[in-house]
Coordinates of C-alpha atoms in Angstrom, one line a residue:
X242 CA 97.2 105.5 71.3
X243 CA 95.6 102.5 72.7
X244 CA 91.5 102.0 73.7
X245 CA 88.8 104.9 73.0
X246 CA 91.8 107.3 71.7
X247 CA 93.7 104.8 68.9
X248 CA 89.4 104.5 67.7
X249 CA 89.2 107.8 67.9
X250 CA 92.0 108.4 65.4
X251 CA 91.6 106.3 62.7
X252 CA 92.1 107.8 59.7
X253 CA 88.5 109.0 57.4
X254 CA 87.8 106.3 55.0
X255 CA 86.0 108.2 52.3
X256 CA 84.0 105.9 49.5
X257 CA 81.7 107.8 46.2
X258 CA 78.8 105.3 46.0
X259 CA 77.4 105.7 42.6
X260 CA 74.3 103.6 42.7
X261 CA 70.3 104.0 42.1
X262 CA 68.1 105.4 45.1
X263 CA 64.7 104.2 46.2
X264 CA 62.3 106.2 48.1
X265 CA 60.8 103.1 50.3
X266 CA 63.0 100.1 50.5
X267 CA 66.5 98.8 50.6
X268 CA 68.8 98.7 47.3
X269 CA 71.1 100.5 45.9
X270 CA 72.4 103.6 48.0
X271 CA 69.8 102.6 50.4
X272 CA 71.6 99.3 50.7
X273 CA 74.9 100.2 50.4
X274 CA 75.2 103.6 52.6
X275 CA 73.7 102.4 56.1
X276 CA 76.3 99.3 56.6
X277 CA 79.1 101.2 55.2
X278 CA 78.7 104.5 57.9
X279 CA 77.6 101.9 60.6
X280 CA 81.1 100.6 60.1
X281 CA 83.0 103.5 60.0
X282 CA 83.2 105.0 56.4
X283 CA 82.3 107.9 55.2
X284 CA 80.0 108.0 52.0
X285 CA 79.1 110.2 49.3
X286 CA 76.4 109.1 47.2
X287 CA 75.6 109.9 43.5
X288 CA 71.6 108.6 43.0
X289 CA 72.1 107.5 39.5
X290 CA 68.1 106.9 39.7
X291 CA 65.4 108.1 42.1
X292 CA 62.6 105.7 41.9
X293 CA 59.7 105.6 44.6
X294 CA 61.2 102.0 45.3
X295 CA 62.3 98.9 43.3
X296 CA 61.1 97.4 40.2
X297 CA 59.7 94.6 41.8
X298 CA 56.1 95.9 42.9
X299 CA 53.2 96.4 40.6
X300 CA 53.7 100.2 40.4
X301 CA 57.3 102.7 40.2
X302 CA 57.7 106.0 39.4
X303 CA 60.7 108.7 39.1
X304 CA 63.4 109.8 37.2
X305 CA 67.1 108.7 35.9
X306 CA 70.0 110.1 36.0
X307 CA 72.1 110.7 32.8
X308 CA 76.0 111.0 32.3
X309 CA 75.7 114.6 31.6
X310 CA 73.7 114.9 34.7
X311 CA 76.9 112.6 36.6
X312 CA 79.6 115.1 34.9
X313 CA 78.0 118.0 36.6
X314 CA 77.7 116.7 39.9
X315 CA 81.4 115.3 39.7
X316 CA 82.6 119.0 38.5
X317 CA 81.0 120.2 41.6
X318 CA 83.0 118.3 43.8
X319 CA 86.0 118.8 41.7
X320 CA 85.8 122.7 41.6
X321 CA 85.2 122.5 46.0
X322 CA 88.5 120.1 45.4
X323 CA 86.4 117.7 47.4
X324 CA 87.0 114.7 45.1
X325 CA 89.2 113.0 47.2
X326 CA 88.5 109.4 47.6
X327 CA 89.6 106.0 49.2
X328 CA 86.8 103.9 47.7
X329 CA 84.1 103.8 44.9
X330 CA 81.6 101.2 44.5
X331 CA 79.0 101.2 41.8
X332 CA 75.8 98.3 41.1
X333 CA 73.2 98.4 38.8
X334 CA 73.4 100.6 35.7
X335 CA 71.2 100.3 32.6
X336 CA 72.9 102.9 30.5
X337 CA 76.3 102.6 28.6
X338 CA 77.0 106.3 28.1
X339 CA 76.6 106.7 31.9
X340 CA 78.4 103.4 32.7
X341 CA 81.8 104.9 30.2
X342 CA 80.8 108.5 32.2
X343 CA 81.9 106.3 35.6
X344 CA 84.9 104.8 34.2
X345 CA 86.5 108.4 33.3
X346 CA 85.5 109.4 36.8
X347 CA 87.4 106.3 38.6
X348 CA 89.8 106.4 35.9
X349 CA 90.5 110.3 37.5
X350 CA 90.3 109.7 40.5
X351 CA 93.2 106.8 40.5
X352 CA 95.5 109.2 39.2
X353 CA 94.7 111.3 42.1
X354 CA 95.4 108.5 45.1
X355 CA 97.5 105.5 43.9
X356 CA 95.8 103.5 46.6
X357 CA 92.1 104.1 45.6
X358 CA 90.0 100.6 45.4
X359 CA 87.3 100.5 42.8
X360 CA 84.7 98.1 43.5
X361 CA 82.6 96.8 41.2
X362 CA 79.3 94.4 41.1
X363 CA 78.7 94.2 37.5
X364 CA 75.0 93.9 37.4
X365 CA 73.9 92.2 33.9
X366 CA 71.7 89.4 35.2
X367 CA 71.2 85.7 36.4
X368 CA 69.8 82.6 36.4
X369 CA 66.7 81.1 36.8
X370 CA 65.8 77.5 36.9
X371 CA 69.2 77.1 35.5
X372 CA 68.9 79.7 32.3
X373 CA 70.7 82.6 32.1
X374 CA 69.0 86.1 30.7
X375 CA 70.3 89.4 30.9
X376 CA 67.9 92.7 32.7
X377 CA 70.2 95.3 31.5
X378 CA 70.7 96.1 27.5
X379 CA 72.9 93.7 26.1
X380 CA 75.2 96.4 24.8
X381 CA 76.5 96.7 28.5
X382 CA 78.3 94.0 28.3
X383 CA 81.2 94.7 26.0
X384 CA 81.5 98.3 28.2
X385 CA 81.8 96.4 31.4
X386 CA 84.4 93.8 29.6
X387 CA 86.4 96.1 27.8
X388 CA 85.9 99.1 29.5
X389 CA 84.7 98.6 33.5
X390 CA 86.4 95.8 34.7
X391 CA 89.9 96.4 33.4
X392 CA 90.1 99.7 36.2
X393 CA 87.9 97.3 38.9
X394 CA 90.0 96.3 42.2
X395 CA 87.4 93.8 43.5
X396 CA 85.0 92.5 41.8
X397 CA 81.2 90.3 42.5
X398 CA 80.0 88.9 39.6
X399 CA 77.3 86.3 40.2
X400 CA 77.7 82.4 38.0
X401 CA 76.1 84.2 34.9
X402 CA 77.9 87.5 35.0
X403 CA 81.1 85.9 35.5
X404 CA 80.4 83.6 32.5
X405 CA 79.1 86.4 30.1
X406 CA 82.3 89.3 31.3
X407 CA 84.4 85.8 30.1
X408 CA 83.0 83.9 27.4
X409 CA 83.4 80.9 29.4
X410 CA 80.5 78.7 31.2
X411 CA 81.0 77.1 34.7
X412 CA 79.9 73.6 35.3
X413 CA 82.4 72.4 38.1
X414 CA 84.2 74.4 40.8
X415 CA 87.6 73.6 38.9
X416 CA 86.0 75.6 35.7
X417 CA 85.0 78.2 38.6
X418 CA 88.5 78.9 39.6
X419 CA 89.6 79.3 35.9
X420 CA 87.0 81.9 35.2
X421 CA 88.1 83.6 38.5
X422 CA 92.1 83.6 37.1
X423 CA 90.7 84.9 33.8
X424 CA 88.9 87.6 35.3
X425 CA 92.4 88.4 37.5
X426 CA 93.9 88.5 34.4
X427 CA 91.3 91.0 33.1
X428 CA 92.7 93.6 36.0
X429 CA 90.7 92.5 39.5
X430 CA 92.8 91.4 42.5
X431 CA 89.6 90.0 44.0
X432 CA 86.7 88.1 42.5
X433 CA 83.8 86.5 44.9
X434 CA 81.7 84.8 42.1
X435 CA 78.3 85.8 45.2
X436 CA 76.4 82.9 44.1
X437 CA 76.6 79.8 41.7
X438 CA 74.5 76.7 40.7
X439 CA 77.5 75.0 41.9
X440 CA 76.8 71.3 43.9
X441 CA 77.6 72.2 47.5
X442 CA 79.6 69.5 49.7
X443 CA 77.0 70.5 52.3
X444 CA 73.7 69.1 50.4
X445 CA 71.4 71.3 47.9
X446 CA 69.9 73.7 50.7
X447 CA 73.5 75.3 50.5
X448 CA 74.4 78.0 47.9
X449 CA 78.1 78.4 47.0
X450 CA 79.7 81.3 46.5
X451 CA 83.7 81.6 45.8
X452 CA 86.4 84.6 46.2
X453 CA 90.0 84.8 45.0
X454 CA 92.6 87.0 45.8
X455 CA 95.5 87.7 44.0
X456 CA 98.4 89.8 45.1
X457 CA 101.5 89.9 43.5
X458 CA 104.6 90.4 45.9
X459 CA 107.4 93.4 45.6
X460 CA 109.7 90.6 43.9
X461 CA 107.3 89.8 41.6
X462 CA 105.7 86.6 43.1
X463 CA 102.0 85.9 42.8
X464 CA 100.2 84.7 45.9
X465 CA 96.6 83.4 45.3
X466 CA 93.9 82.7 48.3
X467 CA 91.3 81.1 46.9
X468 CA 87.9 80.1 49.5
X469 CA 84.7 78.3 49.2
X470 CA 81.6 80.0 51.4
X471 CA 78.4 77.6 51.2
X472 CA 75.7 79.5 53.0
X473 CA 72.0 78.5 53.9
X474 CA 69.6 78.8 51.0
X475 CA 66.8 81.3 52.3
X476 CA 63.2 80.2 50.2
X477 CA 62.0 83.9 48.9
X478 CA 62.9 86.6 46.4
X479 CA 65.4 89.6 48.2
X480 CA 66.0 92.3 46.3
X481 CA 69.0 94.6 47.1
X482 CA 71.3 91.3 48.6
X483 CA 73.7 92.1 46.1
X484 CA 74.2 95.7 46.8
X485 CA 74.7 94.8 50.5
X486 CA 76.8 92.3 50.0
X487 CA 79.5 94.8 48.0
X488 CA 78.9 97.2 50.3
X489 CA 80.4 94.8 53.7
X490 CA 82.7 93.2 51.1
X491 CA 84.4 96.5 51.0
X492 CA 84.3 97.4 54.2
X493 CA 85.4 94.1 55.3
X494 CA 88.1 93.3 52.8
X495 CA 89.5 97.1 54.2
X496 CA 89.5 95.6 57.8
X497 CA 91.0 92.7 56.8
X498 CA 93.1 93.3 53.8
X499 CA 95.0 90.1 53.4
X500 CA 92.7 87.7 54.9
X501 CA 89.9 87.4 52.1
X502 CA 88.9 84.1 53.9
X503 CA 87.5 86.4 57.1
X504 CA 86.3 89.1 55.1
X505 CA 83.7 87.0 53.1
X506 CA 82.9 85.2 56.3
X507 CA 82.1 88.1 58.1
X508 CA 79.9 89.7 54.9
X509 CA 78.2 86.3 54.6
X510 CA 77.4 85.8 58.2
X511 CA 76.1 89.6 58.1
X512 CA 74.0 88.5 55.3
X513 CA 72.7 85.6 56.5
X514 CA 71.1 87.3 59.8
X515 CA 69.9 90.1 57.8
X516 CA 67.9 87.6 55.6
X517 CA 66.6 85.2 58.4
X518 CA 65.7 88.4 60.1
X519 CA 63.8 89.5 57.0
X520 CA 62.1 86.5 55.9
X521 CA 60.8 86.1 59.8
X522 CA 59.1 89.3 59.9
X523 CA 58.1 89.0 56.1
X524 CA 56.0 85.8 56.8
X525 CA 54.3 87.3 60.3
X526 CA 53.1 90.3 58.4
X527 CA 52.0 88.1 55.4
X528 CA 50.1 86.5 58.3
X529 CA 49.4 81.9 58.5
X530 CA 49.9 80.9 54.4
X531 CA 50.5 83.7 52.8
X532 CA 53.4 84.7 50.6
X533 CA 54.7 87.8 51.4
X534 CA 54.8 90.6 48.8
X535 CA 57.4 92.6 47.6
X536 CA 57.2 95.3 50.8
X537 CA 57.1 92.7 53.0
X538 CA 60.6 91.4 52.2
X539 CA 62.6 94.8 52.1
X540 CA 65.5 94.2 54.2
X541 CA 66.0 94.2 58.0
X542 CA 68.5 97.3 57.8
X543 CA 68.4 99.2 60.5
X544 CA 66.9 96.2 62.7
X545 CA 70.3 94.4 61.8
X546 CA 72.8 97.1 62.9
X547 CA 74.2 95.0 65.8
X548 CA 74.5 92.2 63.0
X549 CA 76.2 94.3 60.3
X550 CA 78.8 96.0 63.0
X551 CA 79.8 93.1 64.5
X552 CA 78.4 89.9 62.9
X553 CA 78.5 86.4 64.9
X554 CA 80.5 84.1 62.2
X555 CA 77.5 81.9 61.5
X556 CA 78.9 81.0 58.1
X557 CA 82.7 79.5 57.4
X558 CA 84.7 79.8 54.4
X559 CA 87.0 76.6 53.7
X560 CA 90.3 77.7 52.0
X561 CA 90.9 75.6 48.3

């Protein structure tokens, strides 16, 4: 079964990406879907919006998606017994009705296979200049606590969200770690906290971002693996990093299921020449001076596929 054939065989990895849709632009399903088929998945997507591209140009249009909307589509899969999943992964949701409409769909579909991983990036909001705000309702929050992460496998809260889904801030790495056991204890058996206001040991043009994975052994024992990734600050405003990053996290914690240390190295490194591959071609179309706008710095996608398959480790992890 070795070479081209052993390849050849590997069984399908289905995931149900439940995430918004742009027309121009990377985030979301845009975001999430091209990285995960490059690697070898196969991908259903629910569009839980269709906008004409992201929030952050002067203009959007199109429509939303509600749960009863959701439902329908999920019955159709269900009645062609075609609900069959090894993965979902959901991002940004404004809406709680449609948010408690996901969780009764995973919740099914865990009853179906065991084995199914739910990942989650729990999108509430973040910090700027070292304040934290929410961009979702704030009546999200108790569904995600209560509701959402409780049936989660992995999860990527950033500093804020991981504070808020808690009740507990983070001013040192050791407070960090604590936040990441409560959030284990909450039902995840991997938390990457994707970026923090945390000091990094490498100077402040490094961002931190930390990952724990617990696993707890056929005799009972608990094994932790907790890692440190400080990757290079990049100076401009991305939108859909987040949904990438969940989207190789998955596929590269299912490569390397044990071995969370090379799974965020390789999703890290992936980002990290997707961005410096953006900003590059942001700044020559913005031309000598200029800032570039919103179109500008959509994503390097498919100009990063080499990157995204099989991504040089630029970026290292240090185990704590």
């Amino acid at each position: 079964r070795a070479g081209a054939r052993g390849a050849a065989m590997e069984p399908e990895c289905r995931v149900l990406s439940i995430q918004s849709h742009v027309v121009r632009g990377y985030v979301g399903n845009k975001a999430a879907t091209f990285p995960l088929q490059v690697l070898g998945f196969e991908v259903d997507t629910v569009n839980s919006v269709q906008f004409s591209n992201h929030t952050g140009y002067a203009h959007w249009k199109g429509q939303v998606l509600n749960s009863d909307e959701l439902h329908e589509l999920y019955e159709g899969l269900k009645l062609n017994k075609v609900n069959q999943y090894d993965y979902v992964l959901t991002g940004y949701t404004r809406d709680t009705s449609f948010l408690a409409m996901v969780v009764d769909i995973v919740q099914e579909l865990k009853q179906q296979n065991s084995n199914l991983v739910y990942v989650c990036d729990p999108v509430m909001g973040d910090k700027w200049n070292g304040e934290g705000s929410m961009y979702v309702p704030k009546d999200l929050l108790p569904v995600y606590r209560d509701k959402v992460v409780p049936v989660a496998d992995i999860i990527t809260p950033n500093q804020f969200e991981a504070e808020l889904l808690t009740g507990r801030k983070i001013y040192t790495e050791k407070d960090a770690l604590e936040v990441m056991d409560m959030l284990h204890a909450m039902g995840p058996e991997t938390v990457v906290i994707t970026s923090s206001d945390l000091q990094a040991p490498l100077g402040n043009d490094y961002l931190i971002a930390l990952g724990s994975h617990r696993k707890t052994k056929a005799d009972g024992t608990r094994i932790t693996q907790r890692i440190r990734v400080e990757s290079p600050k990049v100076d401009a405003v991305f939108v859909g990093t987040g949904d990438l990053f969940a989207a190789m996290l998955l596929a590269w914690t299912h490569k390397h299921p044990n071995n969370l240390k090379v799974a965020c190295e390789k999703t890290v490194s992936a980002m990290q020449h997707v961005l410096q591959r953006t900003i590059k071609s942001a700044k020559v179309q913005a031309g000598e001076g200029n800032k570039p706008n919103s179109a500008q710095l959509e994503l390097r996608m498919v100009q990063s596929k080499k990157d995204i398959e099989n991504p040089e480790i630029i970026v290292k992890a240090t185990v704590l």
